[in-house]
Amino acid sequence: LVVVLKDQQVAVKMKILILCTGNSCRSQMAEALIKFQHPKFNVFSAGTKPTTQVHPLAIKVMDELGLDISNYKPKNVCLFSEKAFDYVITVCSDAQENCPVFTGNVQNKMHIGFNDPDAFVGNETETLNEFRKIRDQINSKFSTFFKNNS
């Protein structure tokens, strides 16, 4: 989006909200990946029932990519209800009807679903690999999204 002010072009950053239930894993990883790969966007994440902290394994697998999300905090979607967004994207694995709903000012609502790595049952190595798998899926699907929507 470009705004012209008195013969001057000013780029306006597109605003994106990544929405999930707990805002502890998938939405936090998506926020960090998008911010890193697409700095021209203002990206936020939130949950309808946010947990108290970002999942330690989400922090660990993002650190493997050199992305530090250890200071990220789960946020309630209510903090964003008065803000306008170009995109609100739900990332929960359930059908779109079961995902959280954002009722604020939004131009485009989308669903790009991923399994919840926190719900995975396995030993420590298997669980860590599940977090890596979901991280990589998020990276891949959002890369495709931005190729098709930029």
CSV table of C-alpha atoms in Angstrom, one decimal:
chain,number,residue,atom,x,y,z
A,1,LEU,CA,0.0,0.0,0.0
A,2,VAL,CA,1.4,3.4,-1.0
A,3,VAL,CA,-0.1,6.7,0.2
A,4,VAL,CA,0.5,9.9,-1.8
A,5,LEU,CA,0.8,13.1,0.4
A,6,LYS,CA,1.4,16.4,-1.5
A,7,ASP,CA,3.4,14.8,-4.3
A,8,GLN,CA,5.2,12.5,-1.9
A,9,GLN,CA,4.9,8.7,-1.8
A,10,VAL,CA,4.9,7.2,1.6
A,11,ALA,CA,4.9,3.4,2.0
A,12,VAL,CA,2.4,2.2,4.6
A,13,LYS,CA,3.3,-1.2,6.2
A,14,MET,CA,0.7,-3.9,5.8
A,15,LYS,CA,-0.6,-5.1,9.2
A,16,ILE,CA,-1.0,-8.8,9.9
A,17,LEU,CA,-2.4,-10.5,13.0
A,18,ILE,CA,-1.7,-14.2,13.6
A,19,LEU,CA,-4.4,-15.7,15.7
A,20,CYS,CA,-4.6,-18.9,17.7
A,21,THR,CA,-6.0,-20.0,21.0
A,22,GLY,CA,-3.1,-20.1,23.5
A,23,ASN,CA,-0.6,-17.8,21.6
A,24,SER,CA,2.2,-20.0,22.9
A,25,CYS,CA,3.6,-22.0,19.9
A,26,ARG,CA,2.3,-21.7,16.3
A,27,SER,CA,1.3,-18.1,16.3
A,28,GLN,CA,4.5,-17.0,18.1
A,29,MET,CA,6.7,-19.0,15.6
A,30,ALA,CA,4.7,-17.5,12.7
A,31,GLU,CA,5.1,-14.0,14.0
A,32,ALA,CA,8.8,-14.3,14.4
A,33,LEU,CA,9.3,-16.0,11.0
A,34,ILE,CA,7.3,-13.3,9.2
A,35,LYS,CA,9.0,-10.4,11.0
A,36,PHE,CA,12.4,-11.8,10.0
A,37,GLN,CA,11.6,-12.7,6.4
A,38,HIS,CA,9.3,-9.8,5.6
A,39,PRO,CA,10.3,-6.7,7.6
A,40,LYS,CA,8.0,-4.6,5.4
A,41,PHE,CA,5.0,-5.9,7.4
A,42,ASN,CA,3.8,-5.1,10.9
A,43,VAL,CA,3.1,-8.5,12.4
A,44,PHE,CA,1.4,-9.3,15.7
A,45,SER,CA,0.2,-12.5,17.3
A,46,ALA,CA,-2.5,-13.1,19.9
A,47,GLY,CA,-4.8,-15.7,21.4
A,48,THR,CA,-8.3,-15.9,22.6
A,49,LYS,CA,-7.1,-17.8,25.8
A,50,PRO,CA,-3.5,-16.9,26.0
A,51,THR,CA,-1.2,-19.0,28.2
A,52,THR,CA,1.2,-17.4,30.6
A,53,GLN,CA,4.4,-18.0,28.6
A,54,VAL,CA,5.7,-19.0,25.2
A,55,HIS,CA,6.3,-22.7,25.1
A,56,PRO,CA,10.0,-23.5,25.8
A,57,LEU,CA,10.3,-25.9,22.9
A,58,ALA,CA,9.0,-23.2,20.5
A,59,ILE,CA,11.7,-20.9,21.9
A,60,LYS,CA,14.3,-23.7,21.4
A,61,VAL,CA,13.4,-24.5,17.8
A,62,MET,CA,13.3,-20.9,16.8
A,63,ASP,CA,16.7,-20.3,18.4
A,64,GLU,CA,18.0,-23.1,16.1
A,65,LEU,CA,17.2,-20.7,13.2
A,66,GLY,CA,18.9,-17.8,15.0
A,67,LEU,CA,15.5,-16.2,15.9
A,68,ASP,CA,15.2,-15.3,19.6
A,69,ILE,CA,11.6,-15.4,20.8
A,70,SER,CA,12.5,-15.8,24.5
A,71,ASN,CA,11.2,-12.3,25.3
A,72,TYR,CA,7.9,-12.8,23.4
A,73,LYS,CA,4.8,-12.9,25.6
A,74,PRO,CA,1.4,-14.4,24.9
A,75,LYS,CA,-1.2,-11.6,24.3
A,76,ASN,CA,-5.0,-11.6,24.5
A,77,VAL,CA,-6.7,-10.8,21.2
A,78,CYS,CA,-8.7,-8.1,23.0
A,79,LEU,CA,-5.6,-5.9,23.0
A,80,PHE,CA,-6.0,-5.6,19.2
A,81,SER,CA,-9.8,-5.3,18.9
A,82,GLU,CA,-9.7,-1.6,18.2
A,83,LYS,CA,-6.9,-1.9,15.6
A,84,ALA,CA,-7.4,-2.3,11.8
A,85,PHE,CA,-5.6,-5.2,10.0
A,86,ASP,CA,-5.0,-6.0,6.4
A,87,TYR,CA,-4.9,-9.7,7.3
A,88,VAL,CA,-6.0,-11.8,10.2
A,89,ILE,CA,-4.8,-15.3,9.8
A,90,THR,CA,-5.8,-18.2,12.1
A,91,VAL,CA,-3.3,-21.0,12.5
A,92,CYS,CA,-5.1,-23.7,14.6
A,93,SER,CA,-5.3,-27.2,13.2
A,94,ASP,CA,-9.1,-27.6,13.7
A,95,ALA,CA,-11.5,-26.8,11.0
A,96,GLN,CA,-11.8,-23.0,10.4
A,97,GLU,CA,-15.1,-22.9,12.2
A,98,ASN,CA,-13.5,-24.0,15.4
A,99,CYS,CA,-10.6,-21.5,15.3
A,100,PRO,CA,-10.8,-18.2,17.2
A,101,VAL,CA,-12.6,-15.4,15.5
A,102,PHE,CA,-11.4,-11.8,15.3
A,103,THR,CA,-14.3,-9.3,15.2
A,104,GLY,CA,-12.2,-6.1,14.7
A,105,ASN,CA,-11.6,-4.1,11.6
A,106,VAL,CA,-10.0,-6.5,9.1
A,107,GLN,CA,-9.8,-6.5,5.3
A,108,ASN,CA,-9.0,-10.2,4.8
A,109,LYS,CA,-9.6,-13.2,7.0
A,110,MET,CA,-7.7,-16.4,6.2
A,111,HIS,CA,-7.0,-19.8,7.7
A,112,ILE,CA,-3.6,-21.5,7.4
A,113,GLY,CA,-3.8,-24.4,9.8
A,114,PHE,CA,-1.1,-26.4,11.6
A,115,ASN,CA,-1.2,-29.2,14.1
A,116,ASP,CA,-0.6,-28.1,17.7
A,117,PRO,CA,2.9,-29.3,18.6
A,118,ASP,CA,2.1,-28.9,22.3
A,119,ALA,CA,-0.6,-31.6,21.9
A,120,PHE,CA,1.9,-34.1,20.5
A,121,VAL,CA,2.5,-37.2,22.6
A,122,GLY,CA,6.0,-38.6,22.5
A,123,ASN,CA,9.3,-38.7,24.2
A,124,GLU,CA,11.5,-35.6,24.4
A,125,THR,CA,13.3,-36.2,21.1
A,126,GLU,CA,10.1,-37.0,19.3
A,127,THR,CA,8.3,-33.9,20.7
A,128,LEU,CA,11.2,-31.6,19.8
A,129,ASN,CA,11.1,-33.0,16.3
A,130,GLU,CA,7.4,-32.3,16.1
A,131,PHE,CA,8.0,-28.7,17.0
A,132,ARG,CA,10.7,-28.5,14.3
A,133,LYS,CA,8.3,-30.0,11.8
A,134,ILE,CA,5.5,-27.5,12.6
A,135,ARG,CA,8.0,-24.6,12.5
A,136,ASP,CA,9.2,-25.7,9.1
A,137,GLN,CA,5.6,-26.1,7.9
A,138,ILE,CA,4.8,-22.6,9.1
A,139,ASN,CA,7.8,-21.3,7.3
A,140,SER,CA,6.9,-23.0,4.1
A,141,LYS,CA,3.2,-22.2,4.0
A,142,PHE,CA,3.8,-18.5,4.9
A,143,SER,CA,6.5,-18.2,2.3
A,144,THR,CA,4.0,-19.4,-0.3
A,145,PHE,CA,1.3,-17.1,1.1
A,146,PHE,CA,3.6,-14.0,0.7
A,147,LYS,CA,4.7,-15.1,-2.8
A,148,ASN,CA,1.0,-15.1,-3.8
A,149,ASN,CA,-0.1,-12.0,-1.9
A,150,SER,CA,2.8,-9.5,-2.2
